[in-house]
mmCIF file with all atom_site columns, C-alpha atoms in Angstrom:
data_model
loop_
_atom_site.group_PDB
_atom_site.id
_atom_site.type_symbol
_atom_site.label_atom_id
_atom_site.label_alt_id
_atom_site.label_comp_id
_atom_site.label_asym_id
_atom_site.label_entity_id
_atom_site.label_seq_id
_atom_site.pdbx_PDB_ins_code
_atom_site.Cartn_x
_atom_site.Cartn_y
_atom_site.Cartn_z
_atom_site.occupancy
_atom_site.B_iso_or_equiv
_atom_site.pdbx_formal_charge
_atom_site.auth_seq_id
_atom_site.auth_comp_id
_atom_site.auth_asym_id
_atom_site.auth_atom_id
_atom_site.pdbx_PDB_model_num
ATOM 1   C CA . UNK A 1 1   ? 12.273  -2.980  -1.576  1.00 57.00 ? 1   UNK A CA 1
ATOM 2   C CA . UNK A 1 2   ? 11.604  0.722   -1.250  1.00 68.00 ? 2   UNK A CA 1
ATOM 3   C CA . UNK A 1 3   ? 12.024  1.774   2.383   1.00 84.00 ? 3   UNK A CA 1
ATOM 4   C CA . UNK A 1 4   ? 9.128   1.085   4.751   1.00 86.00 ? 4   UNK A CA 1
ATOM 5   C CA . UNK A 1 5   ? 8.393   4.881   4.763   1.00 91.00 ? 5   UNK A CA 1
ATOM 6   C CA . UNK A 1 6   ? 7.809   4.905   0.839   1.00 95.00 ? 6   UNK A CA 1
ATOM 7   C CA . UNK A 1 7   ? 5.304   2.124   0.995   1.00 96.00 ? 7   UNK A CA 1
ATOM 8   C CA . UNK A 1 8   ? 3.075   4.610   2.958   1.00 97.00 ? 8   UNK A CA 1
ATOM 9   C CA . UNK A 1 9   ? 3.008   6.759   -0.262  1.00 97.00 ? 9   UNK A CA 1
ATOM 10  C CA . UNK A 1 10  ? 0.300   5.266   -2.040  1.00 98.00 ? 10  UNK A CA 1
ATOM 11  C CA . UNK A 1 11  ? -2.362  5.410   0.837   1.00 98.00 ? 11  UNK A CA 1
ATOM 12  C CA . UNK A 1 12  ? -1.314  9.094   1.517   1.00 97.00 ? 12  UNK A CA 1
ATOM 13  C CA . UNK A 1 13  ? -1.721  9.991   -2.215  1.00 98.00 ? 13  UNK A CA 1
ATOM 14  C CA . UNK A 1 14  ? -4.913  8.472   -2.475  1.00 97.00 ? 14  UNK A CA 1
ATOM 15  C CA . UNK A 1 15  ? -6.250  10.175  0.905   1.00 97.00 ? 15  UNK A CA 1
ATOM 16  C CA . UNK A 1 16  ? -4.973  13.495  -0.551  1.00 96.00 ? 16  UNK A CA 1
ATOM 17  C CA . UNK A 1 17  ? -6.480  12.935  -3.848  1.00 96.00 ? 17  UNK A CA 1
ATOM 18  C CA . UNK A 1 18  ? -9.855  12.051  -2.313  1.00 94.00 ? 18  UNK A CA 1
ATOM 19  C CA . UNK A 1 19  ? -12.553 14.587  -1.405  1.00 91.00 ? 19  UNK A CA 1
ATOM 20  C CA . UNK A 1 20  ? -12.315 15.493  2.223   1.00 86.00 ? 20  UNK A CA 1
ATOM 21  C CA . UNK A 1 21  ? -13.689 13.036  4.511   1.00 86.00 ? 21  UNK A CA 1
ATOM 22  C CA . UNK A 1 22  ? -13.965 10.328  1.823   1.00 91.00 ? 22  UNK A CA 1
ATOM 23  C CA . UNK A 1 23  ? -11.237 8.471   3.464   1.00 95.00 ? 23  UNK A CA 1
ATOM 24  C CA . UNK A 1 24  ? -11.660 8.317   7.354   1.00 94.00 ? 24  UNK A CA 1
ATOM 25  C CA . UNK A 1 25  ? -8.564  8.463   9.440   1.00 95.00 ? 25  UNK A CA 1
ATOM 26  C CA . UNK A 1 26  ? -9.067  4.829   10.546  1.00 95.00 ? 26  UNK A CA 1
ATOM 27  C CA . UNK A 1 27  ? -9.159  3.705   6.892   1.00 96.00 ? 27  UNK A CA 1
ATOM 28  C CA . UNK A 1 28  ? -6.288  5.825   6.096   1.00 97.00 ? 28  UNK A CA 1
ATOM 29  C CA . UNK A 1 29  ? -4.409  4.108   9.097   1.00 97.00 ? 29  UNK A CA 1
ATOM 30  C CA . UNK A 1 30  ? -5.546  0.603   7.857   1.00 97.00 ? 30  UNK A CA 1
ATOM 31  C CA . UNK A 1 31  ? -4.287  1.508   4.443   1.00 98.00 ? 31  UNK A CA 1
ATOM 32  C CA . UNK A 1 32  ? -0.881  2.571   5.694   1.00 98.00 ? 32  UNK A CA 1
ATOM 33  C CA . UNK A 1 33  ? -0.536  -0.594  7.715   1.00 98.00 ? 33  UNK A CA 1
ATOM 34  C CA . UNK A 1 34  ? -1.584  -2.704  4.789   1.00 98.00 ? 34  UNK A CA 1
ATOM 35  C CA . UNK A 1 35  ? 0.957   -0.976  2.419   1.00 98.00 ? 35  UNK A CA 1
ATOM 36  C CA . UNK A 1 36  ? 3.716   -1.683  5.078   1.00 97.00 ? 36  UNK A CA 1
ATOM 37  C CA . UNK A 1 37  ? 2.670   -5.058  6.274   1.00 97.00 ? 37  UNK A CA 1
ATOM 38  C CA . UNK A 1 38  ? 4.178   -7.071  3.857   1.00 97.00 ? 38  UNK A CA 1
ATOM 39  C CA . UNK A 1 39  ? 7.647   -6.416  4.989   1.00 94.00 ? 39  UNK A CA 1
ATOM 40  C CA . UNK A 1 40  ? 6.919   -7.968  8.137   1.00 95.00 ? 40  UNK A CA 1
ATOM 41  C CA . UNK A 1 41  ? 8.304   -11.133 6.397   1.00 94.00 ? 41  UNK A CA 1
ATOM 42  C CA . UNK A 1 42  ? 11.718  -9.975  7.236   1.00 91.00 ? 42  UNK A CA 1
ATOM 43  C CA . UNK A 1 43  ? 11.436  -11.984 10.393  1.00 92.00 ? 43  UNK A CA 1
ATOM 44  C CA . UNK A 1 44  ? 12.020  -14.952 8.087   1.00 93.00 ? 44  UNK A CA 1
ATOM 45  C CA . UNK A 1 45  ? 15.720  -13.989 8.448   1.00 90.00 ? 45  UNK A CA 1
ATOM 46  C CA . UNK A 1 46  ? 15.652  -14.350 12.063  1.00 90.00 ? 46  UNK A CA 1
ATOM 47  C CA . UNK A 1 47  ? 13.741  -17.546 11.808  1.00 94.00 ? 47  UNK A CA 1
ATOM 48  C CA . UNK A 1 48  ? 16.349  -18.956 9.260   1.00 95.00 ? 48  UNK A CA 1
ATOM 49  C CA . UNK A 1 49  ? 14.047  -19.115 6.339   1.00 95.00 ? 49  UNK A CA 1
ATOM 50  C CA . UNK A 1 50  ? 15.822  -18.840 3.033   1.00 94.00 ? 50  UNK A CA 1
ATOM 51  C CA . UNK A 1 51  ? 15.032  -15.764 1.071   1.00 93.00 ? 51  UNK A CA 1
ATOM 52  C CA . UNK A 1 52  ? 13.905  -17.519 -1.751  1.00 93.00 ? 52  UNK A CA 1
ATOM 53  C CA . UNK A 1 53  ? 11.476  -19.781 0.184   1.00 95.00 ? 53  UNK A CA 1
ATOM 54  C CA . UNK A 1 54  ? 7.683   -19.168 -0.134  1.00 95.00 ? 54  UNK A CA 1
ATOM 55  C CA . UNK A 1 55  ? 7.633   -17.656 3.304   1.00 96.00 ? 55  UNK A CA 1
ATOM 56  C CA . UNK A 1 56  ? 10.918  -15.905 2.758   1.00 95.00 ? 56  UNK A CA 1
ATOM 57  C CA . UNK A 1 57  ? 11.247  -12.145 2.069   1.00 94.00 ? 57  UNK A CA 1
ATOM 58  C CA . UNK A 1 58  ? 9.118   -11.032 -0.847  1.00 95.00 ? 58  UNK A CA 1
ATOM 59  C CA . UNK A 1 59  ? 7.149   -14.398 -0.851  1.00 96.00 ? 59  UNK A CA 1
ATOM 60  C CA . UNK A 1 60  ? 3.661   -15.133 0.136   1.00 97.00 ? 60  UNK A CA 1
ATOM 61  C CA . UNK A 1 61  ? 3.209   -11.815 2.123   1.00 97.00 ? 61  UNK A CA 1
ATOM 62  C CA . UNK A 1 62  ? 4.046   -9.907  -1.336  1.00 97.00 ? 62  UNK A CA 1
ATOM 63  C CA . UNK A 1 63  ? 1.245   -11.904 -3.076  1.00 98.00 ? 63  UNK A CA 1
ATOM 64  C CA . UNK A 1 64  ? -1.930  -10.745 -4.458  1.00 98.00 ? 64  UNK A CA 1
ATOM 65  C CA . UNK A 1 65  ? -3.647  -13.352 -2.256  1.00 98.00 ? 65  UNK A CA 1
ATOM 66  C CA . UNK A 1 66  ? -2.301  -11.680 0.974   1.00 98.00 ? 66  UNK A CA 1
ATOM 67  C CA . UNK A 1 67  ? -3.570  -8.223  -0.269  1.00 98.00 ? 67  UNK A CA 1
ATOM 68  C CA . UNK A 1 68  ? -7.015  -9.603  -0.750  1.00 98.00 ? 68  UNK A CA 1
ATOM 69  C CA . UNK A 1 69  ? -7.057  -11.427 2.725   1.00 98.00 ? 69  UNK A CA 1
ATOM 70  C CA . UNK A 1 70  ? -6.133  -7.999  4.269   1.00 98.00 ? 70  UNK A CA 1
ATOM 71  C CA . UNK A 1 71  ? -8.970  -6.394  1.935   1.00 98.00 ? 71  UNK A CA 1
ATOM 72  C CA . UNK A 1 72  ? -11.457 -9.126  3.251   1.00 98.00 ? 72  UNK A CA 1
ATOM 73  C CA . UNK A 1 73  ? -10.455 -8.359  6.840   1.00 97.00 ? 73  UNK A CA 1
ATOM 74  C CA . UNK A 1 74  ? -10.828 -4.520  6.286   1.00 97.00 ? 74  UNK A CA 1
ATOM 75  C CA . UNK A 1 75  ? -14.345 -5.370  4.861   1.00 96.00 ? 75  UNK A CA 1
ATOM 76  C CA . UNK A 1 76  ? -15.284 -7.550  7.940   1.00 96.00 ? 76  UNK A CA 1
ATOM 77  C CA . UNK A 1 77  ? -13.811 -4.725  10.323  1.00 94.00 ? 77  UNK A CA 1
ATOM 78  C CA . UNK A 1 78  ? -15.931 -2.102  8.336   1.00 93.00 ? 78  UNK A CA 1
ATOM 79  C CA . UNK A 1 79  ? -19.045 -4.073  8.306   1.00 92.00 ? 79  UNK A CA 1
ATOM 80  C CA . UNK A 1 80  ? -19.018 -5.216  11.756  1.00 90.00 ? 80  UNK A CA 1
ATOM 81  C CA . UNK A 1 81  ? -17.268 -2.320  13.353  1.00 83.00 ? 81  UNK A CA 1
ATOM 82  C CA . UNK A 1 82  ? -19.476 0.495   12.009  1.00 68.00 ? 82  UNK A CA 1
ATOM 83  C CA . UNK A 1 83  ? -21.720 1.858   14.741  1.00 62.00 ? 83  UNK A CA 1
ATOM 84  C CA . UNK A 1 84  ? -24.922 3.197   13.088  1.00 56.00 ? 84  UNK A CA 1
ATOM 85  C CA . UNK A 1 85  ? -27.947 4.428   15.129  1.00 52.00 ? 85  UNK A CA 1
ATOM 86  C CA . UNK A 1 86  ? -31.132 2.289   14.787  1.00 50.00 ? 86  UNK A CA 1
ATOM 87  C CA . UNK A 1 87  ? -32.658 5.139   12.811  1.00 46.00 ? 87  UNK A CA 1
ATOM 88  C CA . UNK A 1 88  ? -30.233 4.785   9.886   1.00 49.00 ? 88  UNK A CA 1
ATOM 89  C CA . UNK A 1 89  ? -31.402 3.178   6.631   1.00 51.00 ? 89  UNK A CA 1
ATOM 90  C CA . UNK A 1 90  ? -30.386 -0.461  7.118   1.00 55.00 ? 90  UNK A CA 1
ATOM 91  C CA . UNK A 1 91  ? -27.887 -1.539  4.496   1.00 54.00 ? 91  UNK A CA 1
ATOM 92  C CA . UNK A 1 92  ? -26.907 0.924   1.898   1.00 55.00 ? 92  UNK A CA 1
ATOM 93  C CA . UNK A 1 93  ? -24.238 2.952   3.776   1.00 75.00 ? 93  UNK A CA 1
ATOM 94  C CA . UNK A 1 94  ? -22.854 0.186   5.741   1.00 81.00 ? 94  UNK A CA 1
ATOM 95  C CA . UNK A 1 95  ? -22.395 -1.715  2.389   1.00 85.00 ? 95  UNK A CA 1
ATOM 96  C CA . UNK A 1 96  ? -20.977 1.158   0.693   1.00 87.00 ? 96  UNK A CA 1
ATOM 97  C CA . UNK A 1 97  ? -18.441 1.739   3.617   1.00 90.00 ? 97  UNK A CA 1
ATOM 98  C CA . UNK A 1 98  ? -17.681 -1.965  3.603   1.00 95.00 ? 98  UNK A CA 1
ATOM 99  C CA . UNK A 1 99  ? -16.763 -2.167  -0.213  1.00 95.00 ? 99  UNK A CA 1
ATOM 100 C CA . UNK A 1 100 ? -14.781 0.947   0.152   1.00 95.00 ? 100 UNK A CA 1
ATOM 101 C CA . UNK A 1 101 ? -12.654 -0.364  2.932   1.00 96.00 ? 101 UNK A CA 1
ATOM 102 C CA . UNK A 1 102 ? -11.999 -3.447  0.982   1.00 97.00 ? 102 UNK A CA 1
ATOM 103 C CA . UNK A 1 103 ? -11.064 -1.667  -2.093  1.00 98.00 ? 103 UNK A CA 1
ATOM 104 C CA . UNK A 1 104 ? -8.907  0.997   -0.288  1.00 98.00 ? 104 UNK A CA 1
ATOM 105 C CA . UNK A 1 105 ? -6.947  -1.793  1.623   1.00 98.00 ? 105 UNK A CA 1
ATOM 106 C CA . UNK A 1 106 ? -6.530  -4.154  -1.282  1.00 98.00 ? 106 UNK A CA 1
ATOM 107 C CA . UNK A 1 107 ? -5.167  -1.273  -3.315  1.00 98.00 ? 107 UNK A CA 1
ATOM 108 C CA . UNK A 1 108 ? -2.739  -0.085  -0.686  1.00 98.00 ? 108 UNK A CA 1
ATOM 109 C CA . UNK A 1 109 ? -1.512  -3.665  0.080   1.00 98.00 ? 109 UNK A CA 1
ATOM 110 C CA . UNK A 1 110 ? -0.947  -4.560  -3.545  1.00 98.00 ? 110 UNK A CA 1
ATOM 111 C CA . UNK A 1 111 ? 1.059   -1.450  -3.919  1.00 98.00 ? 111 UNK A CA 1
ATOM 112 C CA . UNK A 1 112 ? 3.766   -2.799  -1.818  1.00 97.00 ? 112 UNK A CA 1
ATOM 113 C CA . UNK A 1 113 ? 4.796   -5.910  -4.073  1.00 97.00 ? 113 UNK A CA 1
ATOM 114 C CA . UNK A 1 114 ? 4.299   -3.733  -7.262  1.00 97.00 ? 114 UNK A CA 1
ATOM 115 C CA . UNK A 1 115 ? 6.536   -1.066  -5.777  1.00 97.00 ? 115 UNK A CA 1
ATOM 116 C CA . UNK A 1 116 ? 9.213   -3.841  -4.786  1.00 96.00 ? 116 UNK A CA 1
ATOM 117 C CA . UNK A 1 117 ? 8.953   -5.194  -8.433  1.00 97.00 ? 117 UNK A CA 1
ATOM 118 C CA . UNK A 1 118 ? 10.209  -1.682  -9.639  1.00 96.00 ? 118 UNK A CA 1
ATOM 119 C CA . UNK A 1 119 ? 13.475  -1.945  -7.487  1.00 95.00 ? 119 UNK A CA 1
ATOM 120 C CA . UNK A 1 120 ? 16.946  -2.699  -8.647  1.00 92.00 ? 120 UNK A CA 1
ATOM 121 C CA . UNK A 1 121 ? 17.826  -5.713  -6.595  1.00 89.00 ? 121 UNK A CA 1
ATOM 122 C CA . UNK A 1 122 ? 16.298  -8.497  -4.380  1.00 89.00 ? 122 UNK A CA 1
ATOM 123 C CA . UNK A 1 123 ? 14.734  -11.819 -6.003  1.00 92.00 ? 123 UNK A CA 1
ATOM 124 C CA . UNK A 1 124 ? 11.544  -10.371 -7.102  1.00 95.00 ? 124 UNK A CA 1
ATOM 125 C CA . UNK A 1 125 ? 8.048   -10.702 -5.689  1.00 97.00 ? 125 UNK A CA 1
ATOM 126 C CA . UNK A 1 126 ? 5.758   -13.784 -5.492  1.00 97.00 ? 126 UNK A CA 1
ATOM 127 C CA . UNK A 1 127 ? 2.694   -11.933 -6.862  1.00 97.00 ? 127 UNK A CA 1
ATOM 128 C CA . UNK A 1 128 ? 1.048   -15.007 -7.879  1.00 97.00 ? 128 UNK A CA 1
ATOM 129 C CA . UNK A 1 129 ? 1.600   -17.144 -4.666  1.00 97.00 ? 129 UNK A CA 1
ATOM 130 C CA . UNK A 1 130 ? 0.268   -20.031 -3.956  1.00 97.00 ? 130 UNK A CA 1
ATOM 131 C CA . UNK A 1 131 ? -0.395  -20.643 -7.555  1.00 97.00 ? 131 UNK A CA 1
ATOM 132 C CA . UNK A 1 132 ? 3.161   -20.078 -8.428  1.00 96.00 ? 132 UNK A CA 1
ATOM 133 C CA . UNK A 1 133 ? 6.265   -19.471 -6.590  1.00 92.00 ? 133 UNK A CA 1
ATOM 134 C CA . UNK A 1 134 ? 7.814   -17.550 -9.460  1.00 96.00 ? 134 UNK A CA 1
ATOM 135 C CA . UNK A 1 135 ? 9.236   -14.260 -8.357  1.00 97.00 ? 135 UNK A CA 1
ATOM 136 C CA . UNK A 1 136 ? 8.584   -11.290 -10.769 1.00 97.00 ? 136 UNK A CA 1
ATOM 137 C CA . UNK A 1 137 ? 10.089  -7.988  -11.593 1.00 96.00 ? 137 UNK A CA 1
ATOM 138 C CA . UNK A 1 138 ? 8.808   -5.342  -13.424 1.00 96.00 ? 138 UNK A CA 1
ATOM 139 C CA . UNK A 1 139 ? 10.566  -4.697  -16.946 1.00 96.00 ? 139 UNK A CA 1
ATOM 140 C CA . UNK A 1 140 ? 11.789  -1.418  -15.875 1.00 95.00 ? 140 UNK A CA 1
ATOM 141 C CA . UNK A 1 141 ? 13.416  -1.031  -12.264 1.00 96.00 ? 141 UNK A CA 1
ATOM 142 C CA . UNK A 1 142 ? 14.386  2.626   -11.462 1.00 96.00 ? 142 UNK A CA 1
ATOM 143 C CA . UNK A 1 143 ? 13.936  2.468   -7.664  1.00 95.00 ? 143 UNK A CA 1
ATOM 144 C CA . UNK A 1 144 ? 17.203  1.779   -5.666  1.00 92.00 ? 144 UNK A CA 1
ATOM 145 C CA . UNK A 1 145 ? 16.736  -1.008  -3.461  1.00 90.00 ? 145 UNK A CA 1
ATOM 146 C CA . UNK A 1 146 ? 16.706  -0.211  0.167   1.00 83.00 ? 146 UNK A CA 1
ATOM 147 C CA . UNK A 1 147 ? 19.522  -1.604  2.380   1.00 77.00 ? 147 UNK A CA 1
ATOM 148 C CA . UNK A 1 148 ? 18.465  -3.565  5.586   1.00 68.00 ? 148 UNK A CA 1
ATOM 149 C CA . UNK A 1 149 ? 18.284  -1.611  8.916   1.00 66.00 ? 149 UNK A CA 1
ATOM 150 C CA . UNK A 1 150 ? 21.946  -1.624  9.914   1.00 68.00 ? 150 UNK A CA 1
ATOM 151 C CA . UNK A 1 151 ? 22.928  -0.150  6.744   1.00 67.00 ? 151 UNK A CA 1
ATOM 152 C CA . UNK A 1 152 ? 19.898  2.285   6.200   1.00 67.00 ? 152 UNK A CA 1
ATOM 153 C CA . UNK A 1 153 ? 21.685  5.199   7.824   1.00 69.00 ? 153 UNK A CA 1
ATOM 154 C CA . UNK A 1 154 ? 24.584  5.310   5.329   1.00 77.00 ? 154 UNK A CA 1
ATOM 155 C CA . UNK A 1 155 ? 25.259  6.846   2.039   1.00 85.00 ? 155 UNK A CA 1
ATOM 156 C CA . UNK A 1 156 ? 23.466  3.868   0.311   1.00 81.00 ? 156 UNK A CA 1
ATOM 157 C CA . UNK A 1 157 ? 20.412  4.573   2.613   1.00 81.00 ? 157 UNK A CA 1
ATOM 158 C CA . UNK A 1 158 ? 20.403  8.177   1.514   1.00 88.00 ? 158 UNK A CA 1
ATOM 159 C CA . UNK A 1 159 ? 20.708  7.270   -2.278  1.00 90.00 ? 159 UNK A CA 1
ATOM 160 C CA . UNK A 1 160 ? 17.755  5.054   -1.899  1.00 90.00 ? 160 UNK A CA 1
ATOM 161 C CA . UNK A 1 161 ? 15.733  7.665   -0.236  1.00 91.00 ? 161 UNK A CA 1
ATOM 162 C CA . UNK A 1 162 ? 16.720  10.206  -3.022  1.00 94.00 ? 162 UNK A CA 1
ATOM 163 C CA . UNK A 1 163 ? 15.773  7.536   -5.614  1.00 95.00 ? 163 UNK A CA 1
ATOM 164 C CA . UNK A 1 164 ? 12.348  6.966   -3.984  1.00 95.00 ? 164 UNK A CA 1
ATOM 165 C CA . UNK A 1 165 ? 11.704  10.544  -4.006  1.00 96.00 ? 165 UNK A CA 1
ATOM 166 C CA . UNK A 1 166 ? 12.393  10.923  -7.516  1.00 97.00 ? 166 UNK A CA 1
ATOM 167 C CA . UNK A 1 167 ? 10.488  7.743   -8.595  1.00 97.00 ? 167 UNK A CA 1
ATOM 168 C CA . UNK A 1 168 ? 7.617   7.378   -6.049  1.00 97.00 ? 168 UNK A CA 1
ATOM 169 C CA . UNK A 1 169 ? 6.972   10.580  -3.892  1.00 97.00 ? 169 UNK A CA 1
ATOM 170 C CA . UNK A 1 170 ? 7.360   13.270  -6.690  1.00 97.00 ? 170 UNK A CA 1
ATOM 171 C CA . UNK A 1 171 ? 5.069   11.243  -9.193  1.00 98.00 ? 171 UNK A CA 1
ATOM 172 C CA . UNK A 1 172 ? 2.415   10.694  -6.884  1.00 98.00 ? 172 UNK A CA 1
ATOM 173 C CA . UNK A 1 173 ? 2.503   14.307  -5.636  1.00 98.00 ? 173 UNK A CA 1
ATOM 174 C CA . UNK A 1 174 ? 2.262   15.220  -9.339  1.00 98.00 ? 174 UNK A CA 1
ATOM 175 C CA . UNK A 1 175 ? -0.521  12.947  -9.938  1.00 97.00 ? 175 UNK A CA 1
ATOM 176 C CA . UNK A 1 176 ? -2.448  14.116  -6.906  1.00 97.00 ? 176 UNK A CA 1
ATOM 177 C CA . UNK A 1 177 ? -1.981  17.813  -7.835  1.00 97.00 ? 177 UNK A CA 1
ATOM 178 C CA . UNK A 1 178 ? -3.092  17.157  -11.474 1.00 96.00 ? 178 UNK A CA 1
ATOM 179 C CA . UNK A 1 179 ? -6.138  15.019  -10.220 1.00 96.00 ? 179 UNK A CA 1
ATOM 180 C CA . UNK A 1 180 ? -7.229  18.011  -7.958  1.00 94.00 ? 180 UNK A CA 1
ATOM 181 C CA . UNK A 1 181 ? -6.974  20.405  -10.829 1.00 95.00 ? 181 UNK A CA 1
ATOM 182 C CA . UNK A 1 182 ? -9.134  18.179  -13.202 1.00 94.00 ? 182 UNK A CA 1
ATOM 183 C CA . UNK A 1 183 ? -11.503 17.335  -10.259 1.00 88.00 ? 183 UNK A CA 1
ATOM 184 C CA . UNK A 1 184 ? -11.855 20.252  -8.125  1.00 82.00 ? 184 UNK A CA 1
ATOM 185 C CA . UNK A 1 185 ? -13.494 19.700  -4.600  1.00 74.00 ? 185 UNK A CA 1
ATOM 186 C CA . UNK A 1 186 ? -17.309 20.291  -4.771  1.00 72.00 ? 186 UNK A CA 1
ATOM 187 C CA . UNK A 1 187 ? -18.258 23.853  -3.723  1.00 68.00 ? 187 UNK A CA 1
ATOM 188 C CA . UNK A 1 188 ? -19.754 23.987  -0.245  1.00 65.00 ? 188 UNK A CA 1
ATOM 189 C CA . UNK A 1 189 ? -23.580 24.772  -0.226  1.00 66.00 ? 189 UNK A CA 1
ATOM 190 C CA . UNK A 1 190 ? -24.162 28.267  0.215   1.00 66.00 ? 190 UNK A CA 1
ATOM 191 C CA . UNK A 1 191 ? -26.549 29.577  2.936   1.00 63.00 ? 191 UNK A CA 1
ATOM 192 C CA . UNK A 1 192 ? -29.348 31.628  1.265   1.00 63.00 ? 192 UNK A CA 1
ATOM 193 C CA . UNK A 1 193 ? -30.878 32.673  4.430   1.00 58.00 ? 193 UNK A CA 1
#
């Protein structure tokens, strides 16, 4: 897996690429959590669940179904959690924010197993769980697999961070800069008075 820190790169890049205010801070926070949450399955080791088990590391929590469940929870939270004044139009903005929350959280959560599939180690990711317990790897795996916590602050952990910088952070930063150059922010309305 890439380090837990690097899983936040995708939501942060999307936030940076979006127009100012398009992704509110709460939604950004939900996206960062969704991008990191699949690795909560490391608790399976403490529960003596085998790595290759459907509920082991990189199993069910690394599936597209898990990303979809998180997206539905984000949509429900956006729909029922939005406070709109009684004078606001009834449905349109609420529906748009609900769809935006679901899409953003889905992309953030799905980025986790996709990044893990690009790593040089492990057993692959169970993208298609529960329909298949097959573990997938990308055909090209340039990202060094991250060591677990006790070994993270070692030469191997540093090599992993450098690999993540090269293959995740720098390409995403480049993509954000290119996006901003191609799609500049809309000009602020001028006061003609």
